[in-house]
Short mmCIF file of C-alpha atoms and ligand atoms in Angstrom, two decimals:
data_model
loop_
_atom_site.label_atom_id
_atom_site.label_comp_id
_atom_site.label_asym_id
_atom_site.label_seq_id
_atom_site.Cartn_x
_atom_site.Cartn_y
_atom_site.Cartn_z
CA MET A 1 144.43 110.02 95.77
CA LYS A 2 146.39 112.94 94.08
CA GLU A 3 148.18 115.68 96.19
CA LYS A 4 146.14 118.36 94.53
CA ASP A 5 143.09 116.46 96.03
CA TYR A 6 144.04 117.46 99.70
CA GLN A 7 146.29 120.61 99.48
CA HIS A 8 143.81 122.59 100.94
CA LEU A 9 144.16 120.92 104.24
CA PRO A 10 146.49 121.94 107.02
CA ASN A 11 150.14 120.96 106.46
CA HIS A 12 150.30 118.93 109.64
CA PHE A 13 147.84 117.15 111.91
CA GLY A 14 149.29 117.25 115.17
CA MET A 15 152.59 115.37 114.67
CA VAL A 16 151.53 113.67 111.66
CA SER A 17 152.17 115.09 108.00
CA ARG A 18 149.00 116.06 105.72
CA ARG A 19 150.16 113.37 103.38
CA ASP A 20 150.20 110.51 106.07
CA PHE A 21 147.11 111.60 107.66
CA VAL A 22 145.14 111.53 104.40
CA LYS A 23 146.67 108.11 103.74
CA PHE A 24 145.55 106.98 107.18
CA CYS A 25 142.03 108.11 106.52
CA GLY A 26 142.36 106.47 103.08
CA VAL A 27 142.99 103.29 104.47
CA ALA A 28 140.35 103.72 107.18
CA ALA A 29 137.83 104.59 104.40
CA VAL A 30 138.63 101.35 102.61
CA GLY A 31 138.49 99.40 105.95
CA MET A 32 135.03 100.70 106.17
CA GLY A 33 133.97 99.67 102.63
CA LEU A 34 134.22 102.97 101.06
CA PRO A 35 136.15 104.27 98.23
CA LEU A 36 139.85 105.29 98.91
CA SER A 37 138.96 108.75 97.68
CA MET A 38 136.63 109.20 100.74
CA GLY A 39 139.79 109.66 102.75
CA VAL A 40 140.03 113.10 101.72
CA LYS A 41 136.46 113.75 103.03
CA ILE A 42 137.36 112.22 106.30
CA ALA A 43 140.39 114.20 106.88
CA GLU A 44 138.36 117.47 106.05
CA ALA A 45 135.73 116.46 108.59
CA VAL A 46 138.42 115.88 111.49
CA ALA A 47 140.28 119.11 110.21
CA ALA A 48 137.24 121.34 110.95
CA PRO A 49 138.39 124.60 112.89
CA LYS A 50 136.25 123.44 115.84
CA ARG A 51 137.28 120.22 116.93
CA PRO A 52 134.59 117.70 117.51
CA PRO A 53 134.01 117.30 121.38
CA VAL A 54 133.83 113.61 122.75
CA ILE A 55 132.76 112.72 126.23
CA TRP A 56 134.01 109.54 127.65
CA LEU A 57 132.26 107.84 130.38
CA SER A 58 133.33 104.81 132.38
CA GLY A 59 131.62 101.98 134.08
CA GLN A 60 132.90 98.75 135.47
CA GLU A 61 136.00 98.33 133.42
CA CYS A 62 139.67 97.60 133.80
CA THR A 63 140.96 100.47 131.69
CA GLY A 64 141.98 98.06 128.90
CA CYS A 65 139.77 99.62 126.48
CA SER A 66 141.56 103.06 126.92
CA GLU A 67 144.88 101.42 126.95
CA THR A 68 144.20 99.59 123.82
CA LEU A 69 143.74 103.22 122.21
CA LEU A 70 146.87 104.36 123.71
CA ARG A 71 148.78 101.57 121.81
CA THR A 72 148.01 102.62 118.44
CA THR A 73 149.94 104.35 115.75
CA HIS A 74 149.58 106.03 112.32
CA PRO A 75 148.60 108.31 113.62
CA THR A 76 148.84 107.78 117.29
CA VAL A 77 145.89 108.12 119.44
CA GLU A 78 147.36 111.11 121.31
CA THR A 79 147.30 112.94 117.88
CA LEU A 80 143.77 111.93 117.30
CA ILE A 81 142.62 112.62 120.71
CA LEU A 82 144.58 115.71 121.66
CA ASP A 83 144.73 117.32 118.16
CA LEU A 84 141.98 116.23 116.19
CA ILE A 85 139.08 115.67 118.68
CA SER A 86 138.29 117.50 121.84
CA LEU A 87 138.22 114.96 124.60
CA ASP A 88 136.43 117.07 127.13
CA TYR A 89 135.94 114.36 129.72
CA HIS A 90 137.81 111.02 130.35
CA GLU A 91 138.05 109.72 133.87
CA THR A 92 141.54 108.31 133.45
CA LEU A 93 143.06 110.54 130.85
CA SER A 94 141.65 114.06 131.80
CA THR A 95 144.00 116.54 133.61
CA PRO A 96 141.48 117.98 135.87
CA SER A 97 140.00 115.74 138.60
CA GLY A 98 137.10 115.95 141.08
CA ASP A 99 134.84 118.93 140.89
CA MET A 100 137.02 120.34 137.93
CA ALA A 101 136.59 117.53 135.81
CA GLU A 102 132.69 117.01 136.82
CA ALA A 103 132.37 120.68 135.62
CA ALA A 104 134.26 120.41 132.26
CA ARG A 105 131.91 117.53 131.56
CA LYS A 106 128.70 119.43 132.33
CA LYS A 107 129.91 122.45 130.43
CA SER A 108 130.72 120.59 127.32
CA ILE A 109 127.58 118.69 127.34
CA GLU A 110 125.73 122.04 127.74
CA GLU A 111 127.56 123.70 124.74
CA ASN A 112 127.55 120.91 122.52
CA LYS A 113 123.96 119.50 122.84
CA GLY A 114 123.40 117.06 119.80
CA LYS A 115 127.07 117.56 118.52
CA PHE A 116 129.20 115.49 120.75
CA VAL A 117 130.10 111.76 120.54
CA LEU A 118 129.38 109.95 123.82
CA VAL A 119 131.83 106.88 124.42
CA ILE A 120 131.05 104.41 127.31
CA ASP A 121 133.49 101.80 128.45
CA GLY A 122 132.69 99.04 131.06
CA SER A 123 129.66 97.60 131.83
CA ILE A 124 126.74 99.17 134.01
CA PRO A 125 125.59 97.83 137.25
CA VAL A 126 121.97 98.36 137.87
CA LYS A 127 121.45 96.32 141.05
CA ASP A 128 120.44 98.21 144.13
CA GLY A 129 120.21 101.44 142.14
CA GLY A 130 123.36 101.17 140.46
CA ILE A 131 125.59 101.84 143.58
CA TYR A 132 128.61 99.55 142.73
CA CYS A 133 129.78 102.04 140.20
CA GLN A 134 129.66 105.59 140.84
CA SER A 135 131.39 108.75 139.64
CA GLY A 136 131.26 112.11 141.55
CA GLY A 137 129.11 110.44 144.23
CA ARG A 138 126.37 109.28 141.54
CA PRO A 139 125.57 106.09 139.90
CA VAL A 140 127.13 105.70 136.44
CA MET A 141 123.61 104.33 135.41
CA GLU A 142 122.08 107.85 136.09
CA ILE A 143 124.88 109.79 134.38
CA LEU A 144 124.74 107.53 131.31
CA LYS A 145 120.88 107.97 131.07
CA GLU A 146 121.02 111.79 131.37
CA THR A 147 123.86 112.28 128.93
CA ALA A 148 123.06 109.82 126.19
CA PRO A 149 119.91 111.69 124.77
CA LEU A 150 121.95 114.69 124.36
CA ALA A 151 124.48 113.06 122.14
CA MET A 152 125.15 112.73 118.43
CA ALA A 153 125.96 109.14 118.76
CA VAL A 154 126.64 106.80 121.45
CA ILE A 155 129.54 104.19 121.29
CA ALA A 156 129.95 101.28 123.54
CA ILE A 157 133.67 100.39 123.32
CA GLY A 158 134.68 96.96 124.62
CA SER A 159 132.81 93.81 125.44
CA CYS A 160 131.83 95.16 129.01
CA ALA A 161 130.02 97.99 127.59
CA SER A 162 128.62 96.04 124.44
CA TRP A 163 127.24 93.01 126.15
CA GLY A 164 128.27 93.08 129.97
CA GLY A 165 131.78 91.29 129.43
CA ILE A 166 133.52 89.88 132.23
CA PRO A 167 131.58 91.90 135.08
CA SER A 168 128.31 90.29 133.75
CA ALA A 169 129.97 86.66 134.04
CA SER A 170 127.64 84.34 136.36
CA PRO A 171 126.73 85.09 139.19
CA ASN A 172 126.81 88.73 138.12
CA PRO A 173 126.74 89.92 141.55
CA THR A 174 126.33 93.79 140.54
CA GLY A 175 123.52 93.29 137.94
CA ALA A 176 125.94 94.34 135.19
CA VAL A 177 124.34 95.12 131.89
CA PRO A 178 125.38 96.68 128.47
CA ALA A 179 124.93 100.42 127.65
CA GLN A 180 122.17 99.46 125.34
CA GLU A 181 120.11 97.94 127.98
CA VAL A 182 120.38 100.94 130.41
CA LEU A 183 119.28 103.27 127.48
CA GLY A 184 116.37 101.17 125.91
CA GLU A 185 115.29 100.94 122.38
CA LYS A 186 115.01 104.80 121.60
CA ILE A 187 118.70 105.38 121.77
CA LYS A 188 120.77 103.15 119.28
CA VAL A 189 124.30 102.41 120.98
CA ILE A 190 127.08 101.41 118.39
CA ASN A 191 128.70 98.42 119.89
CA ILE A 192 132.47 97.73 119.43
CA PRO A 193 133.03 94.47 121.40
CA GLY A 194 136.24 93.03 122.00
CA CYS A 195 138.51 92.66 125.17
CA PRO A 196 139.96 94.82 124.59
CA PRO A 197 138.54 95.84 121.14
CA ASN A 198 140.56 96.74 118.10
CA PRO A 199 141.43 100.37 118.45
CA TYR A 200 141.05 100.85 114.74
CA ASN A 201 137.58 99.68 114.75
CA PHE A 202 136.94 102.27 117.17
CA LEU A 203 138.93 104.85 115.30
CA SER A 204 137.15 104.22 112.08
CA THR A 205 133.95 104.35 113.67
CA VAL A 206 134.40 107.72 115.08
CA LEU A 207 135.70 109.02 111.86
CA TYR A 208 132.66 107.75 109.96
CA VAL A 209 130.19 109.36 112.50
CA LEU A 210 132.09 112.74 112.40
CA THR A 211 132.31 112.84 108.66
CA PHE A 212 128.88 111.51 107.58
CA LYS A 213 127.00 112.61 110.56
CA LYS A 214 125.04 109.39 110.88
CA LEU A 215 125.74 105.73 112.13
CA PRO A 216 127.70 103.27 109.90
CA ASP A 217 125.75 100.00 108.77
CA LEU A 218 125.04 97.98 111.98
CA ASP A 219 124.40 94.20 112.38
CA ALA A 220 121.51 92.73 114.61
CA GLN A 221 123.91 93.30 117.56
CA ASN A 222 124.42 97.05 116.60
CA ARG A 223 128.15 96.20 115.68
CA PRO A 224 129.65 98.15 112.56
CA MET A 225 129.12 95.80 109.59
CA PHE A 226 132.38 96.87 108.16
CA ALA A 227 134.41 95.09 111.04
CA PHE A 228 132.03 92.51 112.21
CA ARG A 229 130.51 90.88 109.22
CA ARG A 230 132.67 88.08 108.78
CA LEU A 231 133.92 85.14 111.03
CA ILE A 232 137.39 85.04 112.24
CA HIS A 233 137.54 81.57 110.75
CA GLU A 234 136.77 83.00 107.22
CA GLY A 235 140.03 85.18 107.05
CA CYS A 236 142.52 83.02 109.53
CA GLU A 237 145.71 82.28 107.92
CA ARG A 238 145.72 78.80 109.51
CA ARG A 239 142.43 77.92 107.50
CA PRO A 240 144.26 75.83 105.04
CA HIS A 241 145.32 73.52 107.91
CA PHE A 242 141.80 73.28 109.13
CA ASP A 243 140.53 72.40 105.83
CA ALA A 244 143.36 69.66 105.43
CA GLY A 245 142.56 68.41 109.02
CA ARG A 246 146.01 69.36 110.44
CA PHE A 247 145.36 70.48 114.03
CA ALA A 248 147.68 71.30 117.01
CA LEU A 249 146.53 68.81 119.70
CA GLU A 250 148.59 70.22 122.61
CA PHE A 251 150.45 73.64 123.18
CA GLY A 252 153.98 73.21 122.10
CA ASP A 253 153.33 70.25 120.00
CA GLU A 254 154.61 69.54 116.49
CA GLY A 255 151.38 70.99 114.94
CA HIS A 256 151.29 73.95 117.13
CA ARG A 257 155.09 74.70 116.46
CA ARG A 258 154.23 74.41 112.63
CA GLY A 259 151.57 76.68 112.68
CA TRP A 260 148.49 74.36 112.24
CA CYS A 261 145.00 74.94 113.07
CA LEU A 262 144.19 75.67 116.77
CA TYR A 263 140.57 74.43 116.65
CA LYS A 264 141.14 71.43 118.80
CA LEU A 265 142.84 73.69 121.52
CA GLY A 266 139.41 75.47 121.82
CA CYS A 267 139.69 78.15 118.96
CA LYS A 268 136.51 80.09 118.97
CA GLY A 269 137.15 81.59 115.30
CA PRO A 270 134.33 79.48 113.79
CA GLU A 271 131.70 81.17 115.87
CA THR A 272 133.29 84.69 116.40
CA TYR A 273 132.43 87.64 114.14
CA ASN A 274 135.37 90.30 114.10
CA ASN A 275 138.20 91.47 111.67
CA CYS A 276 141.07 90.42 113.78
CA PRO A 277 142.92 88.49 111.00
CA GLU A 278 142.80 91.31 108.67
CA GLN A 279 143.07 94.22 110.95
CA LEU A 280 145.77 92.81 113.25
CA PHE A 281 146.59 94.18 116.81
CA GLY A 282 149.11 95.99 118.54
CA ASP A 283 151.31 97.16 115.62
CA ALA A 284 153.69 94.57 116.70
CA GLY A 285 154.56 93.39 113.23
CA ALA A 286 153.32 90.41 110.82
CA ARG A 287 150.65 88.38 112.20
CA SER A 288 150.17 90.13 115.34
CA TRP A 289 146.75 88.88 116.44
CA PRO A 290 145.94 86.08 118.93
CA VAL A 291 145.85 83.29 116.55
CA GLY A 292 148.76 84.66 114.68
CA THR A 293 150.87 84.11 117.75
CA GLY A 294 149.69 80.58 118.64
CA CYS A 295 146.87 81.60 121.09
CA PRO A 296 143.50 80.29 120.17
CA CYS A 297 140.82 82.95 119.81
CA PHE A 298 138.47 82.64 122.78
CA GLY A 299 135.73 84.71 121.36
CA CYS A 300 136.46 87.88 123.47
CA SER A 301 134.00 89.94 121.18
CA GLU A 302 131.21 87.53 120.94
CA LYS A 303 128.29 87.30 123.37
CA GLY A 304 127.61 83.88 124.51
CA VAL A 305 131.29 82.77 123.56
CA GLY A 306 133.82 84.88 125.46
CA PHE A 307 133.66 84.45 129.32
CA THR A 308 130.83 82.09 128.91
CA ALA A 309 131.87 78.85 126.87
CA PRO A 310 134.69 76.94 128.50
CA ILE A 311 138.02 77.82 127.09
CA VAL A 312 138.66 74.20 125.68
CA ALA A 313 135.37 73.60 124.29
CA LEU A 314 135.14 72.88 120.62
CA ALA A 315 133.48 75.74 118.50
CA GLU A 316 130.29 75.21 116.56
CA LEU A 317 131.09 75.18 112.88
CA SER A 318 127.83 75.97 111.42
CA HIS A 319 127.40 79.75 111.42
CA TYR A 320 126.85 81.39 108.23
CA THR A 321 127.65 85.10 107.29
CA PRO A 322 124.99 86.19 104.83
CA ALA A 323 126.22 88.86 102.56
CA GLY A 324 125.11 92.27 103.92
CA GLN A 325 122.81 90.57 106.42
CA PRO A 326 123.15 89.87 110.19
CA TYR A 327 123.35 86.30 111.26
CA LYS A 328 120.74 84.74 113.26
CA THR A 329 120.87 81.54 115.54
CA GLU A 330 117.42 80.13 116.20
CA GLU A 331 116.48 77.13 118.21
CA GLY A 332 117.16 73.99 116.11
CA GLY A 333 120.19 75.42 114.28
CA PRO A 334 121.44 78.42 112.67
CA LYS A 335 119.62 80.07 109.92
CA ARG A 336 120.74 82.45 107.29
CA VAL A 337 118.83 85.76 107.09
CA GLY A 338 118.18 87.24 103.78
CA GLY A 339 119.32 84.32 101.56
CA GLY A 340 122.79 85.71 101.08
CA ALA A 341 125.56 83.32 100.08
CA LEU A 342 127.88 81.51 102.43
CA ARG A 343 131.01 84.03 102.46
CA LEU A 344 134.15 82.32 102.68
CA THR A 345 137.06 84.45 101.24
CA PRO A 346 140.32 83.26 101.81
CA PRO A 347 143.07 85.45 103.21
CA ASP A 348 146.13 86.63 101.10
CA THR A 349 148.77 85.07 103.34
CA TYR A 350 148.90 81.60 104.96
CA ALA A 351 150.90 79.91 107.49
CA PRO A 352 153.52 77.67 106.16
CA ILE A 353 152.27 74.33 104.49
CA GLU A 354 155.17 71.92 104.47
CA VAL A 355 154.01 68.75 105.90
CA THR A 356 152.28 66.03 104.05
CA GLU A 357 150.24 64.17 106.53
CA GLY A 358 146.61 64.94 107.21
CA HIS A 359 143.33 63.50 106.90
CA GLY A 360 141.63 66.06 104.62
CA ALA A 361 142.78 67.49 101.41
CA SER A 362 146.37 66.79 100.10
CA THR A 363 149.13 69.49 100.49
CA THR A 364 149.04 70.01 96.77
CA THR A 365 145.39 70.58 96.87
CA VAL A 366 145.59 73.05 99.49
CA ALA A 367 148.29 74.88 97.98
CA ILE A 368 146.54 75.16 94.70
CA ALA A 369 143.35 76.23 96.43
CA ALA A 370 145.47 78.86 98.33
CA GLY A 371 146.39 80.37 94.96
CA LEU A 372 142.89 80.16 93.53
CA ALA A 373 140.42 82.23 95.54
CA GLY A 374 137.39 81.06 94.12
CA VAL A 375 138.33 77.30 94.26
CA ALA A 376 139.53 77.90 97.84
CA ALA A 377 136.31 79.38 98.95
CA GLY A 378 134.24 76.49 97.77
CA ALA A 379 136.64 73.94 98.93
CA ALA A 380 136.82 75.64 102.40
CA ALA A 381 133.05 75.80 102.79
CA VAL A 382 132.61 72.02 101.75
CA THR A 383 135.31 71.07 103.98
CA ALA A 384 134.24 73.09 106.99
CA LEU A 385 130.79 71.70 106.87
CA LYS A 386 132.09 68.21 106.49
CA LEU A 387 134.40 68.63 109.51
CA GLY A 388 131.60 70.08 111.49
CA LYS A 389 129.30 67.19 110.70
CA GLU A 390 132.13 64.82 111.73
CA LYS A 391 132.43 66.50 115.01
CA THR A 392 128.74 66.52 115.59
CA ASP A 393 127.88 62.99 114.37
CA THR A 394 131.15 61.00 115.20
CA GLY A 395 132.97 63.60 117.51
CA ALA A 396 134.14 60.70 119.89
CA GLU A 397 135.35 58.46 116.81
CA ALA A 398 137.15 61.31 115.38
CA GLU A 399 138.99 62.36 118.64
CA LYS A 400 140.00 58.78 118.99
CA LYS A 401 141.55 58.62 115.67
CA GLU A 402 143.77 61.43 116.46
FE1 SF4 B 501 138.76 95.64 130.26
FE2 SF4 B 501 137.98 93.97 128.39
FE3 SF4 B 501 135.95 95.11 129.84
FE4 SF4 B 501 137.48 96.61 127.93
S1 SF4 B 501 136.06 94.96 127.60
S2 SF4 B 501 137.08 97.22 130.17
S3 SF4 B 501 139.47 95.41 128.38
S4 SF4 B 501 137.35 93.81 130.59
FE1 SF4 B 502 141.93 79.73 112.30
FE2 SF4 B 502 140.85 79.08 114.80
FE3 SF4 B 502 139.61 78.64 112.37
FE4 SF4 B 502 141.52 77.25 112.98
S1 SF4 B 502 139.64 77.24 113.96
S2 SF4 B 502 141.28 78.21 111.07
S3 SF4 B 502 143.11 78.52 114.04
S4 SF4 B 502 140.05 80.49 113.20
FE1 F3S B 503 139.42 88.42 120.63
FE2 F3S B 503 139.41 86.27 119.24
FE3 F3S B 503 140.10 88.58 118.13
S1 F3S B 503 139.96 86.45 121.30
S2 F3S B 503 141.00 89.69 120.07
S3 F3S B 503 138.07 87.93 118.81
S4 F3S B 503 141.08 86.68 117.70
#
C-alpha cells in the first residue's frame, strides 16, 4: 500500500496514526484471505462520519469474552470501541446503568434498525422461561429474540454463545443453549467460539461486516472460514515432533522441557479447528498461545471437545480439512465434504529439534521436511495418518513401548 492511497483518511484514528491504522487493517484483510490493498477499504468503512453502532448483550458468561478484547493492541480495543464504533450498550463497559442503560439500548435500536451489529456473549438459559439470566428484570432470551431481527448482523462471541460452552456442560441445570438455537434458522448467527476467543478473530469479523455489508464465508458451524478452516494440528510449531514420534509424556519431563509434541498429554489440536498457532494470543510475545507455552490445547473452541472430552483423552487423528469446504463427521468415521485435498501446510517456525531419538522420521528427515514445504505437507499427512492408525489399532502396545 502506498501512502497516496490513504492520504484522504483522517490523520489519526483515536490514539493510532493513520499509517498504523491502515497497516492494521491491511493485516486484518490478509488474515481474512483478502488482498493487502483491501486494508484501505476497511479503514474507509470505519472512518465514516457516523460511527457504526454496536449493541452487546450478555447471557450466562464470565466476562472473559469482554476481557479478551480489553487485552488487545494494534490498535487497542479501547480505540476501536470508543473511537471507531459506537458501543451503545454493553452491560459491563457502559457508563450508564439501570434504567439509563436500558434507555440507551432501546434508543439505539430504534434509530439504527438494520444498521447495527448485535454481539452476544454467554449462553442463553431457556429452562423455566429463561429466568436464570435476566437483564432489567427480563429474560435475556426474550431480549435477544426481539433485538436480533433488527440487526445488520448477529455475532456470537465465545464458546458459551456459539455452542453453549461451560454453562451447557452436563447436567446443564439452566437449559443453556447457543444464540443460534434461540433465534432459529431465519437469522444466521456468526459464531466465533473460543474460551475466550481470539480478539483478532472478533475484530476482523466486525471489520468485514462493516466494510462489505455482508457476512464473511462461514463453515458448517457458522464460523468464519478465514479463522476456523484449519486444524490447530496443521499449523502447530511442535508438529515436526509429532511426525517424528517425540512426545512429552509428563509435565516437566525431558520431552516437555524440550518442546516436544503434547499429544500424549491430551492435546486436542488434531481435532480442533482454530487459527491459534498463526494468530497467537495475548500480545505477550513470540509463541504466546497455549501449546506454545507448553499447555496442551483442550479444544476450548470445538463443540464436543472442550468441556466435554476428558482433558487427558487422546485426540482423534483422522479429521480432514477440505479446501474451501466445511468438514463433516459422520457415523462410521469422518468424511471429506466436497472432494478437497487434505490440507497440511507446515508453519514457518518450529520448536527446537536437537534430539536424535524417536521412533518416526529421523532428525535429519524432519529438518529437511521443515525446509521443504511441499515435502513436509506430504510427509506430515502420511505420518499423522500412520500414527493415528497405530493409536487406533495397537494403542495399548504403543503405550507400552513408551
Ligand atoms: Fe467466559 Fe469462556 Fe464463556 Fe467467554 S466463552 S463467557 S470466556 S466461559
Ligand atoms: Fe501440536 Fe498438539 Fe498437534 Fe502435538 S498434538 S503437533 S502439540 S497440536
Ligand atoms: Fe483454545 Fe486450544 Fe486455541 S485451548 S485457545 S483452541 S490452542
